[in-house]
XYZ file of N, CA and C in Angstrom:
447
model
N 12.415 -14.362 5.911
C 11.551 -14.816 6.979
C 10.143 -14.269 6.707
N 9.136 -15.114 6.759
C 7.767 -14.622 6.568
C 7.395 -13.584 7.639
N 6.570 -12.625 7.241
C 6.178 -11.545 8.164
C 5.548 -12.113 9.428
N 4.695 -13.106 9.269
C 4.042 -13.686 10.450
C 5.080 -14.228 11.433
N 6.094 -14.914 10.931
C 7.152 -15.450 11.801
C 7.942 -14.323 12.448
N 8.223 -13.267 11.679
C 8.948 -12.122 12.224
C 8.165 -11.508 13.365
N 6.854 -11.306 13.169
C 6.001 -10.753 14.219
C 6.043 -11.633 15.461
N 5.932 -12.944 15.273
C 5.931 -13.870 16.409
C 7.259 -13.836 17.165
N 8.356 -13.772 16.422
C 9.670 -13.831 17.056
C 10.119 -12.498 17.640
N 9.869 -11.387 16.923
C 10.424 -10.098 17.331
C 9.382 -9.053 17.725
N 8.133 -9.245 17.299
C 7.074 -8.296 17.631
C 6.855 -7.249 16.555
N 5.699 -6.598 16.648
C 5.331 -5.609 15.633
C 6.259 -4.393 15.660
N 6.669 -3.955 16.823
C 7.522 -2.771 16.917
C 8.836 -2.969 16.162
N 9.459 -4.133 16.319
C 10.709 -4.417 15.603
C 10.458 -4.462 14.098
N 9.310 -5.001 13.696
C 8.954 -5.015 12.273
C 8.831 -3.589 11.745
N 8.144 -2.728 12.501
C 7.967 -1.336 12.067
C 9.303 -0.596 12.013
N 10.240 -0.947 12.926
C 11.576 -0.346 12.871
C 12.262 -0.688 11.550
N 12.218 -1.969 11.173
C 12.832 -2.408 9.920
C 12.139 -1.780 8.716
N 10.821 -1.713 8.782
C 10.040 -1.118 7.708
C 10.444 0.348 7.500
N 10.634 1.074 8.579
C 11.021 2.485 8.491
C 12.382 2.650 7.804
N 13.331 1.795 8.142
C 14.659 1.850 7.530
C 14.556 1.581 6.027
N 13.777 0.579 5.656
C 13.642 0.216 4.244
C 12.943 1.326 3.461
N 11.876 1.894 4.023
C 11.169 2.980 3.333
C 12.089 4.180 3.153
N 12.855 4.511 4.163
C 13.809 5.619 4.049
C 14.796 5.336 2.917
N 15.347 4.144 2.893
C 16.328 3.790 1.873
C 15.716 3.795 0.472
N 14.557 3.193 0.316
C 13.955 3.075 -1.016
C 13.438 4.397 -1.574
N 13.146 5.356 -0.707
C 12.589 6.623 -1.190
C 13.639 7.706 -1.389
N 14.893 7.395 -1.159
C 15.948 8.382 -1.407
C 16.041 8.645 -2.907
N 16.339 9.872 -3.266
C 16.315 10.286 -4.671
C 17.429 9.688 -5.510
N 18.422 9.039 -4.895
C 19.528 8.482 -5.669
C 19.181 7.150 -6.322
N 17.943 6.682 -6.151
C 17.520 5.422 -6.752
C 16.840 5.655 -8.095
N 16.856 4.634 -8.914
C 16.099 4.644 -10.161
C 14.605 4.712 -9.816
N 13.785 5.180 -10.753
C 12.336 5.167 -10.504
C 11.869 3.742 -10.208
N 10.904 3.633 -9.313
C 10.412 2.312 -8.909
C 9.003 2.417 -8.353
N 8.382 1.283 -8.249
C 7.087 1.183 -7.586
C 7.330 0.485 -6.262
N 6.844 1.078 -5.182
C 6.989 0.509 -3.846
C 5.590 0.186 -3.344
N 5.341 -1.075 -3.096
C 4.055 -1.493 -2.533
C 4.258 -1.718 -1.041
N 3.786 -0.770 -0.244
C 3.985 -0.877 1.204
C 2.919 -1.764 1.820
N 3.173 -2.205 3.023
C 2.154 -2.888 3.788
C 1.187 -1.864 4.355
N 0.046 -2.325 4.807
C -1.003 -1.431 5.291
C -0.601 -0.563 6.467
N 0.312 -1.046 7.298
C 0.706 -0.284 8.478
C 1.866 0.661 8.266
N 2.358 0.760 7.042
C 3.526 1.608 6.765
C 3.277 3.061 7.127
N 2.028 3.494 7.069
C 1.717 4.912 7.330
C 1.599 5.230 8.812
N 1.753 4.256 9.665
C 1.574 4.493 11.093
C 2.651 5.410 11.663
N 3.832 5.374 11.109
C 4.928 6.203 11.609
C 5.042 7.488 10.794
N 5.195 8.577 11.503
C 5.304 9.889 10.865
C 6.470 9.952 9.888
N 7.603 9.365 10.246
C 8.768 9.395 9.348
C 8.434 8.725 8.017
N 7.731 7.614 8.065
C 7.345 6.934 6.821
C 6.408 7.809 6.002
N 5.440 8.422 6.665
C 4.500 9.289 5.939
C 5.247 10.441 5.272
N 6.189 11.031 5.977
C 6.954 12.151 5.418
C 7.792 11.689 4.229
N 8.508 10.580 4.377
C 9.352 10.089 3.284
C 8.502 9.743 2.065
N 7.412 9.054 2.285
C 6.560 8.656 1.161
C 5.955 9.873 0.472
N 5.414 10.794 1.244
C 4.743 11.953 0.642
C 5.737 12.901 -0.027
N 6.858 13.165 0.636
C 7.792 14.175 0.147
C 8.728 13.668 -0.948
N 9.001 12.376 -0.966
C 9.997 11.845 -1.898
C 9.400 11.037 -3.059
N 8.113 10.731 -2.990
C 7.509 9.856 -3.998
C 6.146 10.402 -4.420
N 5.532 9.722 -5.348
C 4.138 9.966 -5.699
C 3.359 8.791 -5.132
N 2.471 9.064 -4.186
C 1.742 8.006 -3.487
C 0.352 7.859 -4.080
N 0.033 6.628 -4.429
C -1.309 6.288 -4.904
C -1.921 5.358 -3.873
N -2.978 5.831 -3.249
C -3.685 5.061 -2.218
C -4.717 4.182 -2.908
N -4.532 2.875 -2.829
C -5.497 1.925 -3.366
C -6.514 1.639 -2.267
N -7.587 2.395 -2.299
C -8.568 2.406 -1.212
C -9.565 1.250 -1.373
N -9.723 0.477 -0.315
C -10.699 -0.617 -0.260
C -11.447 -0.535 1.060
N -12.686 -0.934 1.033
C -13.475 -0.967 2.264
C -13.037 -2.164 3.114
N -13.280 -2.118 4.412
C -12.958 -3.276 5.252
C -13.678 -4.542 4.771
N -14.894 -4.385 4.271
C -15.652 -5.546 3.799
C -14.997 -6.160 2.555
N -14.534 -5.312 1.643
C -13.846 -5.812 0.447
C -12.528 -6.473 0.827
N -11.798 -5.875 1.755
C -10.549 -6.479 2.223
C -10.816 -7.837 2.880
N -11.883 -7.916 3.657
C -12.229 -9.183 4.293
C -12.520 -10.253 3.239
N -13.254 -9.865 2.195
C -13.582 -10.816 1.127
C -12.294 -11.357 0.501
N -11.304 -10.491 0.304
C -10.048 -10.905 -0.322
C -9.137 -11.681 0.620
N -9.178 -11.353 1.909
C -8.178 -11.871 2.854
C -8.701 -12.901 3.842
N -9.966 -13.240 3.776
C -10.546 -14.085 4.828
C -9.860 -15.439 5.006
N -9.178 -15.934 3.985
C -8.489 -17.223 4.095
C -6.976 -17.072 4.237
N -6.496 -15.842 4.327
C -5.059 -15.578 4.426
C -4.598 -15.823 5.858
N -3.674 -16.747 6.030
C -3.175 -17.065 7.373
C -1.811 -16.426 7.643
N -1.309 -15.626 6.704
C 0.028 -15.048 6.850
C 0.026 -13.611 7.367
N -1.137 -13.018 7.552
C -1.214 -11.633 8.042
C -1.427 -11.673 9.549
N -0.375 -11.370 10.307
C -0.443 -11.567 11.754
C -1.537 -10.770 12.451
N -1.838 -9.572 12.007
C -2.843 -8.761 12.693
C -4.266 -9.268 12.464
N -4.437 -10.171 11.492
C -5.780 -10.694 11.206
C -6.019 -12.082 11.794
N -5.065 -12.580 12.559
C -5.233 -13.886 13.182
C -5.945 -13.717 14.520
N -7.195 -13.273 14.430
C -8.028 -12.987 15.599
C -9.396 -13.627 15.401
N -10.223 -13.632 16.462
C -11.550 -14.248 16.379
C -12.459 -13.576 15.364
N -12.370 -12.243 15.240
C -13.242 -11.508 14.325
C -12.400 -10.635 13.391
N -11.880 -11.230 12.299
C -11.012 -10.464 11.402
C -11.706 -9.262 10.754
N -13.002 -9.348 10.496
C -13.699 -8.203 9.902
C -13.710 -7.027 10.872
N -13.960 -7.283 12.136
C -13.925 -6.211 13.136
C -12.514 -5.614 13.216
N -11.496 -6.453 13.126
C -10.113 -5.973 13.148
C -9.823 -5.119 11.916
N -10.308 -5.547 10.746
C -10.113 -4.752 9.531
C -10.804 -3.398 9.641
N -11.978 -3.364 10.244
C -12.670 -2.084 10.442
C -11.874 -1.178 11.370
N -11.326 -1.755 12.432
C -10.505 -0.987 13.376
C -9.254 -0.435 12.682
N -8.580 -1.290 11.909
C -7.378 -0.859 11.194
C -7.712 0.219 10.160
N -8.831 0.073 9.476
C -9.255 1.071 8.482
C -9.495 2.415 9.163
N -10.212 2.394 10.281
C -10.484 3.642 11.002
C -9.186 4.330 11.431
N -8.205 3.546 11.792
C -6.912 4.087 12.231
C -6.062 4.560 11.047
N -6.035 3.796 9.971
C -5.085 4.035 8.881
C -5.628 4.899 7.752
N -6.917 4.831 7.479
C -7.489 5.566 6.345
C -7.138 7.055 6.384
N -7.317 7.747 7.517
C -6.951 9.177 7.531
C -5.464 9.408 7.261
N -4.619 8.482 7.677
C -3.186 8.615 7.446
C -2.856 8.438 5.968
N -3.507 7.484 5.330
C -3.302 7.302 3.889
C -3.827 8.498 3.109
N -4.947 9.053 3.526
C -5.478 10.248 2.861
C -4.492 11.412 2.992
N -3.831 11.500 4.138
C -2.827 12.554 4.377
C -1.611 12.391 3.463
N -1.184 11.161 3.243
C 0.027 10.876 2.493
C -0.212 10.863 0.981
N -1.383 10.418 0.560
C -1.637 10.146 -0.859
C -1.698 11.400 -1.713
N -1.089 11.302 -2.868
C -1.229 12.331 -3.892
C -2.452 12.018 -4.754
N -2.755 10.728 -4.890
C -3.903 10.248 -5.665
C -4.526 9.084 -4.917
N -5.838 8.921 -5.097
C -6.543 7.786 -4.514
C -7.352 7.099 -5.594
N -7.383 5.771 -5.512
C -8.164 4.975 -6.448
C -8.967 3.982 -5.628
N -10.283 3.982 -5.842
C -11.130 2.985 -5.186
C -10.964 1.662 -5.917
N -10.552 0.634 -5.192
C -10.277 -0.638 -5.853
C -11.541 -1.438 -6.121
N -12.466 -1.490 -5.186
C -13.709 -2.220 -5.423
C -13.457 -3.560 -6.067
N -14.145 -3.810 -7.195
C -13.978 -5.090 -7.883
C -13.521 -4.983 -9.334
N -12.970 -3.858 -9.790
C -12.494 -3.846 -11.172
C -11.308 -4.790 -11.345
N -11.042 -5.148 -12.586
C -9.890 -6.011 -12.877
C -8.597 -5.255 -12.586
N -7.530 -6.009 -12.462
C -6.223 -5.398 -12.242
C -5.877 -4.484 -13.416
N -6.146 -4.930 -14.639
C -5.839 -4.104 -15.819
C -6.609 -2.788 -15.777
N -7.861 -2.827 -15.350
C -8.659 -1.600 -15.247
C -8.071 -0.671 -14.203
N -7.682 -1.204 -13.060
C -7.060 -0.382 -12.015
C -5.753 0.233 -12.507
N -4.937 -0.550 -13.170
C -3.671 -0.035 -13.688
C -3.943 1.103 -14.667
N -4.900 0.922 -15.549
C -5.229 1.985 -16.511
C -5.747 3.231 -15.804
N -6.555 3.071 -14.765
C -7.045 4.225 -14.002
C -5.871 4.990 -13.384
N -4.933 4.250 -12.815
C -3.765 4.883 -12.192
C -2.919 5.585 -13.248
N -2.685 4.914 -14.349
C -1.851 5.509 -15.397
C -2.499 6.755 -15.980
N -3.819 6.762 -16.107
C -4.506 7.966 -16.603
C -4.297 9.130 -15.647
N -4.421 8.872 -14.327
C -4.202 9.941 -13.344
C -2.774 10.469 -13.438
N -1.814 9.575 -13.565
C -0.417 9.992 -13.647
C -0.127 10.738 -14.948
N -0.760 10.323 -16.032
C -0.573 11.012 -17.310
C -1.160 12.419 -17.261
N -2.374 12.547 -16.711
C -3.008 13.864 -16.588
C -2.152 14.787 -15.720
N -1.511 14.225 -14.713
C -0.664 15.018 -13.821
C 0.697 15.335 -14.441
N 0.977 14.791 -15.625
C 2.255 15.043 -16.270
C 3.387 14.180 -15.746
N 3.054 13.116 -15.043
C 4.081 12.246 -14.476
C 4.426 11.066 -15.376
N 3.656 10.889 -16.445
C 3.920 9.849 -17.440
C 3.834 10.488 -18.812
N 4.624 10.006 -19.744
C 4.467 10.526 -21.102
C 3.114 10.097 -21.662
N 2.532 10.921 -22.506
C 1.244 10.555 -23.082
C 1.420 9.381 -24.025
N 0.373 8.602 -24.169
C 0.394 7.471 -25.080
C 0.861 6.174 -24.479
N 1.218 6.143 -23.204
C 1.598 4.883 -22.570
C 0.321 4.093 -22.355
N 0.321 2.850 -22.808
C -0.863 2.012 -22.689
C -0.500 0.718 -21.989
N -1.454 0.148 -21.277
C -1.246 -1.143 -20.642
C -1.816 -2.207 -21.559
N -0.995 -3.182 -21.878
C -1.417 -4.311 -22.705
C -1.129 -5.560 -21.903
N -2.181 -6.226 -21.417
C -1.971 -7.401 -20.579
C -1.231 -7.020 -19.327
N -0.075 -7.611 -19.114
C 0.731 -7.327 -17.925
C 1.895 -6.391 -18.202
N 1.996 -5.868 -19.427
C 3.112 -4.991 -19.773
C 2.601 -3.648 -20.245
N 3.435 -2.639 -20.156
C 3.039 -1.326 -20.678
C 3.827 -1.054 -21.956
N 3.201 -0.338 -22.860
C 3.836 0.053 -24.102
C 3.608 1.533 -24.312
N 4.383 2.109 -25.180
C 4.197 3.530 -25.494
C 3.832 3.658 -26.957
N 2.770 4.416 -27.204
C 2.315 4.689 -28.560
C 3.025 5.929 -29.052
N 3.928 5.752 -29.980
C 4.725 6.875 -30.482
C 4.175 7.473 -31.765
N 2.975 7.170 -32.126
C 2.571 7.795 -33.337
C 1.175 7.583 -33.663
């Protein structure tokens, strides 16, 4: 079910309840390593912040409300942005969520306008410096490779 339909039928609170269950399940240590891309409101609940911070390595992909507006202005599937002034709503959400993401994040990357490959390389460099990736892992196009020699 699309998120917008879920919000319309069950409301945001029910969505956040489901989100909390999924985050708890996905961040348990019995899972294989994975990348979890949460929605912007995932940090609103303390339990989610604790699970994400304590059980994973969180990389906050930081964008300004203006940059988010540029990317999302034609998106009709984000229920919280279906308002008269989506930029004002994005500013409100940023003011509410940014401090929570800063609290949870182990690393932050300003997204701005670099290419996806550049952002991936920036993230991988931070993880390599932190000892969370083996050295020599390189991003080539959409795949990563390891330089063994």
